[in-house]
PDB file of C-alpha atoms and ligand atoms in Angstrom:
ATOM      1  CA  MET A   7      -5.335 -42.949 -40.930  1.00  0.00           C
ATOM      2  CA  GLU A   8      -4.186 -41.831 -44.388  1.00  0.00           C
ATOM      3  CA  ARG A   9      -1.337 -43.819 -45.946  1.00  0.00           C
ATOM      4  CA  PRO A  10       2.019 -41.994 -46.195  1.00  0.00           C
ATOM      5  CA  LEU A  11       2.856 -40.783 -49.723  1.00  0.00           C
ATOM      6  CA  ILE A  12       6.268 -41.609 -51.198  1.00  0.00           C
ATOM      7  CA  ALA A  13       7.305 -39.859 -54.415  1.00  0.00           C
ATOM      8  CA  VAL A  14       9.268 -42.079 -56.823  1.00  0.00           C
ATOM      9  CA  PHE A  15      10.890 -39.821 -59.414  1.00  0.00           C
ATOM     10  CA  ASN A  16      12.881 -40.917 -62.440  1.00  0.00           C
ATOM     11  CA  GLY A  17      15.153 -38.711 -64.512  1.00  0.00           C
ATOM     12  CA  PRO A  18      16.148 -38.471 -68.155  1.00  0.00           C
ATOM     13  CA  ASN A  19      16.176 -41.397 -70.552  1.00  0.00           C
ATOM     14  CA  LEU A  20      14.775 -43.867 -68.032  1.00  0.00           C
ATOM     15  CA  ASN A  21      11.746 -44.092 -70.363  1.00  0.00           C
ATOM     16  CA  MET A  22      14.153 -46.078 -72.590  1.00  0.00           C
ATOM     17  CA  LEU A  23      14.617 -48.836 -69.996  1.00  0.00           C
ATOM     18  CA  GLY A  24      14.325 -52.302 -71.461  1.00  0.00           C
ATOM     19  CA  LEU A  25      14.376 -50.929 -74.988  1.00  0.00           C
ATOM     20  CA  ARG A  26      18.147 -50.312 -75.303  1.00  0.00           C
ATOM     21  CA  GLN A  27      21.349 -51.396 -73.491  1.00  0.00           C
ATOM     22  CA  PRO A  28      19.875 -54.464 -71.725  1.00  0.00           C
ATOM     23  CA  GLU A  29      23.447 -55.524 -70.867  1.00  0.00           C
ATOM     24  CA  VAL A  30      23.702 -52.461 -68.580  1.00  0.00           C
ATOM     25  CA  TYR A  31      20.155 -51.929 -67.308  1.00  0.00           C
ATOM     26  CA  GLY A  32      18.429 -55.290 -67.823  1.00  0.00           C
ATOM     27  CA  ARG A  33      15.247 -56.085 -69.731  1.00  0.00           C
ATOM     28  CA  ALA A  34      12.620 -54.544 -67.458  1.00  0.00           C
ATOM     29  CA  THR A  35      10.800 -51.506 -68.865  1.00  0.00           C
ATOM     30  CA  LEU A  36       9.828 -48.412 -66.879  1.00  0.00           C
ATOM     31  CA  ASP A  37       6.265 -49.798 -66.793  1.00  0.00           C
ATOM     32  CA  ASP A  38       7.684 -52.928 -65.122  1.00  0.00           C
ATOM     33  CA  VAL A  39       9.466 -50.723 -62.578  1.00  0.00           C
ATOM     34  CA  GLU A  40       6.218 -48.879 -61.862  1.00  0.00           C
ATOM     35  CA  LEU A  41       4.348 -52.176 -61.413  1.00  0.00           C
ATOM     36  CA  LEU A  42       7.010 -53.443 -58.991  1.00  0.00           C
ATOM     37  CA  CYS A  43       6.777 -50.188 -57.022  1.00  0.00           C
ATOM     38  CA  ALA A  44       2.959 -50.291 -56.970  1.00  0.00           C
ATOM     39  CA  GLN A  45       2.930 -53.923 -55.745  1.00  0.00           C
ATOM     40  CA  THR A  46       5.579 -53.171 -53.118  1.00  0.00           C
ATOM     41  CA  ALA A  47       3.705 -50.072 -51.935  1.00  0.00           C
ATOM     42  CA  GLU A  48       0.511 -52.119 -51.621  1.00  0.00           C
ATOM     43  CA  ARG A  49       2.308 -54.683 -49.465  1.00  0.00           C
ATOM     44  CA  LEU A  50       3.836 -51.933 -47.305  1.00  0.00           C
ATOM     45  CA  ASP A  51       0.539 -50.023 -47.073  1.00  0.00           C
ATOM     46  CA  VAL A  52       1.967 -46.785 -48.460  1.00  0.00           C
ATOM     47  CA  ALA A  53       0.897 -44.699 -51.459  1.00  0.00           C
ATOM     48  CA  ILE A  54       3.290 -43.792 -54.280  1.00  0.00           C
ATOM     49  CA  ASP A  55       3.459 -41.085 -56.907  1.00  0.00           C
ATOM     50  CA  PHE A  56       5.589 -42.628 -59.685  1.00  0.00           C
ATOM     51  CA  ARG A  57       6.840 -40.314 -62.473  1.00  0.00           C
ATOM     52  CA  GLN A  58       9.531 -39.904 -65.116  1.00  0.00           C
ATOM     53  CA  THR A  59      10.727 -36.780 -66.895  1.00  0.00           C
ATOM     54  CA  ASN A  60      13.520 -35.846 -69.249  1.00  0.00           C
ATOM     55  CA  GLY A  61      13.523 -32.252 -68.000  1.00  0.00           C
ATOM     56  CA  GLU A  62      15.804 -31.002 -65.235  1.00  0.00           C
ATOM     57  CA  GLY A  63      13.498 -28.059 -64.424  1.00  0.00           C
ATOM     58  CA  GLU A  64      10.458 -30.323 -64.280  1.00  0.00           C
ATOM     59  CA  LEU A  65      12.230 -32.728 -61.916  1.00  0.00           C
ATOM     60  CA  ILE A  66      13.182 -29.789 -59.672  1.00  0.00           C
ATOM     61  CA  SER A  67       9.584 -28.498 -59.679  1.00  0.00           C
ATOM     62  CA  TRP A  68       8.285 -31.942 -58.750  1.00  0.00           C
ATOM     63  CA  VAL A  69      10.730 -32.082 -55.817  1.00  0.00           C
ATOM     64  CA  GLN A  70       9.586 -28.629 -54.651  1.00  0.00           C
ATOM     65  CA  GLU A  71       5.925 -29.688 -54.896  1.00  0.00           C
ATOM     66  CA  CYS A  72       6.598 -32.587 -52.481  1.00  0.00           C
ATOM     67  CA  ARG A  73       6.737 -30.129 -49.594  1.00  0.00           C
ATOM     68  CA  GLY A  74       3.656 -30.640 -47.396  1.00  0.00           C
ATOM     69  CA  ARG A  75       2.405 -33.351 -49.766  1.00  0.00           C
ATOM     70  CA  ALA A  76       4.767 -36.345 -49.588  1.00  0.00           C
ATOM     71  CA  GLN A  77       6.579 -37.879 -46.637  1.00  0.00           C
ATOM     72  CA  GLY A  78       9.640 -39.073 -48.569  1.00  0.00           C
ATOM     73  CA  ILE A  79      11.332 -39.021 -51.979  1.00  0.00           C
ATOM     74  CA  ILE A  80      12.944 -41.918 -53.830  1.00  0.00           C
ATOM     75  CA  ILE A  81      14.802 -40.621 -56.846  1.00  0.00           C
ATOM     76  CA  ASN A  82      16.770 -42.071 -59.719  1.00  0.00           C
ATOM     77  CA  PRO A  83      18.149 -38.802 -61.083  1.00  0.00           C
ATOM     78  CA  ALA A  84      19.844 -40.671 -63.974  1.00  0.00           C
ATOM     79  CA  GLY A  85      22.294 -38.384 -65.818  1.00  0.00           C
ATOM     80  CA  TYR A  86      21.423 -35.368 -63.634  1.00  0.00           C
ATOM     81  CA  SER A  87      23.024 -37.186 -60.668  1.00  0.00           C
ATOM     82  CA  HIS A  88      26.404 -36.345 -62.122  1.00  0.00           C
ATOM     83  CA  THR A  89      25.713 -32.770 -63.225  1.00  0.00           C
ATOM     84  CA  SER A  90      22.974 -31.048 -61.242  1.00  0.00           C
ATOM     85  CA  VAL A  91      23.747 -28.812 -58.276  1.00  0.00           C
ATOM     86  CA  ALA A  92      20.267 -27.349 -58.868  1.00  0.00           C
ATOM     87  CA  LEU A  93      18.606 -30.715 -58.232  1.00  0.00           C
ATOM     88  CA  LEU A  94      20.719 -31.171 -55.090  1.00  0.00           C
ATOM     89  CA  ASP A  95      19.647 -27.707 -53.887  1.00  0.00           C
ATOM     90  CA  ALA A  96      15.975 -28.622 -54.410  1.00  0.00           C
ATOM     91  CA  LEU A  97      16.393 -31.883 -52.465  1.00  0.00           C
ATOM     92  CA  LEU A  98      18.155 -30.093 -49.602  1.00  0.00           C
ATOM     93  CA  ALA A  99      15.487 -27.377 -49.496  1.00  0.00           C
ATOM     94  CA  VAL A 100      12.486 -29.725 -49.466  1.00  0.00           C
ATOM     95  CA  ASP A 101      13.503 -31.096 -46.076  1.00  0.00           C
ATOM     96  CA  LEU A 102      12.217 -34.652 -46.585  1.00  0.00           C
ATOM     97  CA  PRO A 103      14.033 -37.988 -46.367  1.00  0.00           C
ATOM     98  CA  VAL A 104      15.569 -38.844 -49.754  1.00  0.00           C
ATOM     99  CA  ILE A 105      16.844 -42.189 -51.055  1.00  0.00           C
ATOM    100  CA  GLU A 106      18.828 -42.203 -54.307  1.00  0.00           C
ATOM    101  CA  VAL A 107      18.535 -45.273 -56.530  1.00  0.00           C
ATOM    102  CA  HIS A 108      20.640 -46.366 -59.485  1.00  0.00           C
ATOM    103  CA  ILE A 109      19.932 -49.546 -61.388  1.00  0.00           C
ATOM    104  CA  SER A 110      23.563 -50.004 -62.415  1.00  0.00           C
ATOM    105  CA  ASN A 111      26.601 -49.841 -60.151  1.00  0.00           C
ATOM    106  CA  ILE A 112      27.802 -46.352 -61.062  1.00  0.00           C
ATOM    107  CA  HIS A 113      31.151 -47.062 -59.332  1.00  0.00           C
ATOM    108  CA  ARG A 114      31.966 -49.879 -61.769  1.00  0.00           C
ATOM    109  CA  ARG A 115      31.310 -47.651 -64.751  1.00  0.00           C
ATOM    110  CA  GLU A 116      33.002 -44.635 -66.372  1.00  0.00           C
ATOM    111  CA  PRO A 117      34.762 -42.280 -63.906  1.00  0.00           C
ATOM    112  CA  PHE A 118      32.320 -39.426 -64.656  1.00  0.00           C
ATOM    113  CA  ARG A 119      29.523 -41.548 -63.145  1.00  0.00           C
ATOM    114  CA  HIS A 120      31.378 -42.139 -59.856  1.00  0.00           C
ATOM    115  CA  HIS A 121      30.333 -38.805 -58.379  1.00  0.00           C
ATOM    116  CA  SER A 122      26.704 -37.899 -57.687  1.00  0.00           C
ATOM    117  CA  TYR A 123      25.806 -34.400 -56.487  1.00  0.00           C
ATOM    118  CA  VAL A 124      22.466 -35.818 -55.326  1.00  0.00           C
ATOM    119  CA  SER A 125      24.099 -38.227 -52.846  1.00  0.00           C
ATOM    120  CA  ARG A 126      24.951 -35.304 -50.561  1.00  0.00           C
ATOM    121  CA  GLY A 127      21.213 -34.723 -50.123  1.00  0.00           C
ATOM    122  CA  ALA A 128      20.305 -38.404 -49.684  1.00  0.00           C
ATOM    123  CA  LEU A 129      19.964 -40.382 -46.465  1.00  0.00           C
ATOM    124  CA  GLY A 130      21.045 -43.450 -48.414  1.00  0.00           C
ATOM    125  CA  VAL A 131      21.987 -44.686 -51.874  1.00  0.00           C
ATOM    126  CA  ILE A 132      21.109 -48.026 -53.487  1.00  0.00           C
ATOM    127  CA  CYS A 133      23.042 -48.788 -56.633  1.00  0.00           C
ATOM    128  CA  GLY A 134      23.935 -51.794 -58.745  1.00  0.00           C
ATOM    129  CA  LEU A 135      21.147 -54.082 -57.537  1.00  0.00           C
ATOM    130  CA  GLY A 136      19.019 -53.626 -60.646  1.00  0.00           C
ATOM    131  CA  VAL A 137      15.318 -52.798 -60.683  1.00  0.00           C
ATOM    132  CA  PRO A 138      14.731 -54.600 -57.319  1.00  0.00           C
ATOM    133  CA  GLY A 139      16.662 -51.677 -55.806  1.00  0.00           C
ATOM    134  CA  TYR A 140      13.447 -49.641 -56.082  1.00  0.00           C
ATOM    135  CA  ALA A 141      11.587 -52.144 -53.878  1.00  0.00           C
ATOM    136  CA  LEU A 142      14.443 -52.076 -51.359  1.00  0.00           C
ATOM    137  CA  ALA A 143      14.282 -48.277 -51.330  1.00  0.00           C
ATOM    138  CA  LEU A 144      10.518 -48.351 -50.702  1.00  0.00           C
ATOM    139  CA  GLN A 145      11.010 -50.769 -47.818  1.00  0.00           C
ATOM    140  CA  ALA A 146      13.731 -48.556 -46.315  1.00  0.00           C
ATOM    141  CA  MET A 147      11.710 -45.361 -46.832  1.00  0.00           C
ATOM    142  CA  THR A 148       8.684 -46.912 -45.142  1.00  0.00           C
ATOM    143  CA  ASP A 149      10.853 -47.836 -42.142  1.00  0.00           C
ATOM    144  CA  ILE A 150      12.221 -44.289 -42.059  1.00  0.00           C
ATOM    145  CA  ILE A 151       8.763 -42.686 -42.198  1.00  0.00           C
ATOM    146  CA  ILE A 152       6.893 -45.090 -39.901  1.00  0.00           C
ATOM    147  CA  ASN A 153       9.581 -45.934 -37.377  1.00  0.00           C
ATOM    148  CA  GLU A 154      11.609 -42.749 -37.800  1.00  0.00           C
ATOM    149  CA  ASP A 155      14.674 -44.951 -38.493  1.00  0.00           C
ATOM    150  CA  LEU A 156      17.849 -43.066 -39.486  1.00  0.00           C
ATOM    151  CA  GLN A 157      16.332 -39.573 -39.154  1.00  0.00           C
TER     152      GLN A 157
HETATM  153  O1  CA2 B 206      22.014 -46.887 -63.249  1.00  0.00           O
HETATM  154  C1  CA2 B 206      21.191 -45.977 -63.221  1.00  0.00           C
HETATM  155  O2  CA2 B 206      20.050 -46.112 -62.779  1.00  0.00           O
HETATM  156  C2  CA2 B 206      21.559 -44.609 -63.828  1.00  0.00           C
HETATM  157  O3  CA2 B 206      20.960 -43.606 -63.009  1.00  0.00           O
HETATM  158  C3  CA2 B 206      20.960 -44.600 -65.216  1.00  0.00           C
HETATM  159  C4  CA2 B 206      21.338 -43.345 -66.004  1.00  0.00           C
HETATM  160  C5  CA2 B 206      22.828 -43.079 -65.963  1.00  0.00           C
HETATM  161  O4  CA2 B 206      23.104 -41.819 -66.569  1.00  0.00           O
HETATM  162  C6  CA2 B 206      23.369 -43.068 -64.547  1.00  0.00           C
HETATM  163  O5  CA2 B 206      24.775 -42.875 -64.605  1.00  0.00           O
HETATM  164  C7  CA2 B 206      23.046 -44.373 -63.847  1.00  0.00           C
HETATM  165  C8  CA2 B 206      20.902 -43.506 -67.457  1.00  0.00           C
HETATM  166  C9  CA2 B 206      19.450 -43.707 -67.636  1.00  0.00           C
HETATM  167  C10 CA2 B 206      19.196 -43.985 -69.074  1.00  0.00           C
HETATM  168  O6  CA2 B 206      18.712 -45.303 -69.175  1.00  0.00           O
HETATM  169  C11 CA2 B 206      18.707 -45.890 -70.385  1.00  0.00           C
HETATM  170  C12 CA2 B 206      18.155 -47.134 -70.432  1.00  0.00           C
HETATM  171  C13 CA2 B 206      18.116 -47.815 -71.605  1.00  0.00           C
HETATM  172  C14 CA2 B 206      18.642 -47.248 -72.750  1.00  0.00           C
HETATM  173  C15 CA2 B 206      19.193 -45.988 -72.712  1.00  0.00           C
HETATM  174  C16 CA2 B 206      19.225 -45.304 -71.522  1.00  0.00           C
END
């Protein structure tokens, strides 16, 4: 049987991970995050499609393209979490399980980060646990897809 495909999408500026603001986001780079996700996916026997974009429209198109292709979406929408009704609409329309990940604890930060439009379209949110949060999200998404947990 073919392995389930989980999209792991990353929003704007996450390509800067590890290069700036290590006190907020740690020292791991986006390549390190991808490696962690690839190793975790291997262990869980799922396939991943790991991507990053700075463009809101591109992120929305990627979400739309998941229909009929992927079985779940893990997304760190970065700054678009706090601004994008359009991204929320895409996530609601795609009709797949969604887990939102944030490396930092957005609730301990500036008030404008406390609200995420995306959360309304997510089954669950992992935030503040650093880069390992991506591995936790992959584990949870695999359980959701394979065992139909939470759906
Ligand atoms: O904690 C997270 O994962 C965030 O999604 C990261 C976003 C931020 O806007 C959200 O409020 C929380 C920022 C991503 C930009 O990451 C950078 C990393 C290093 C240097 C500069 C930006």
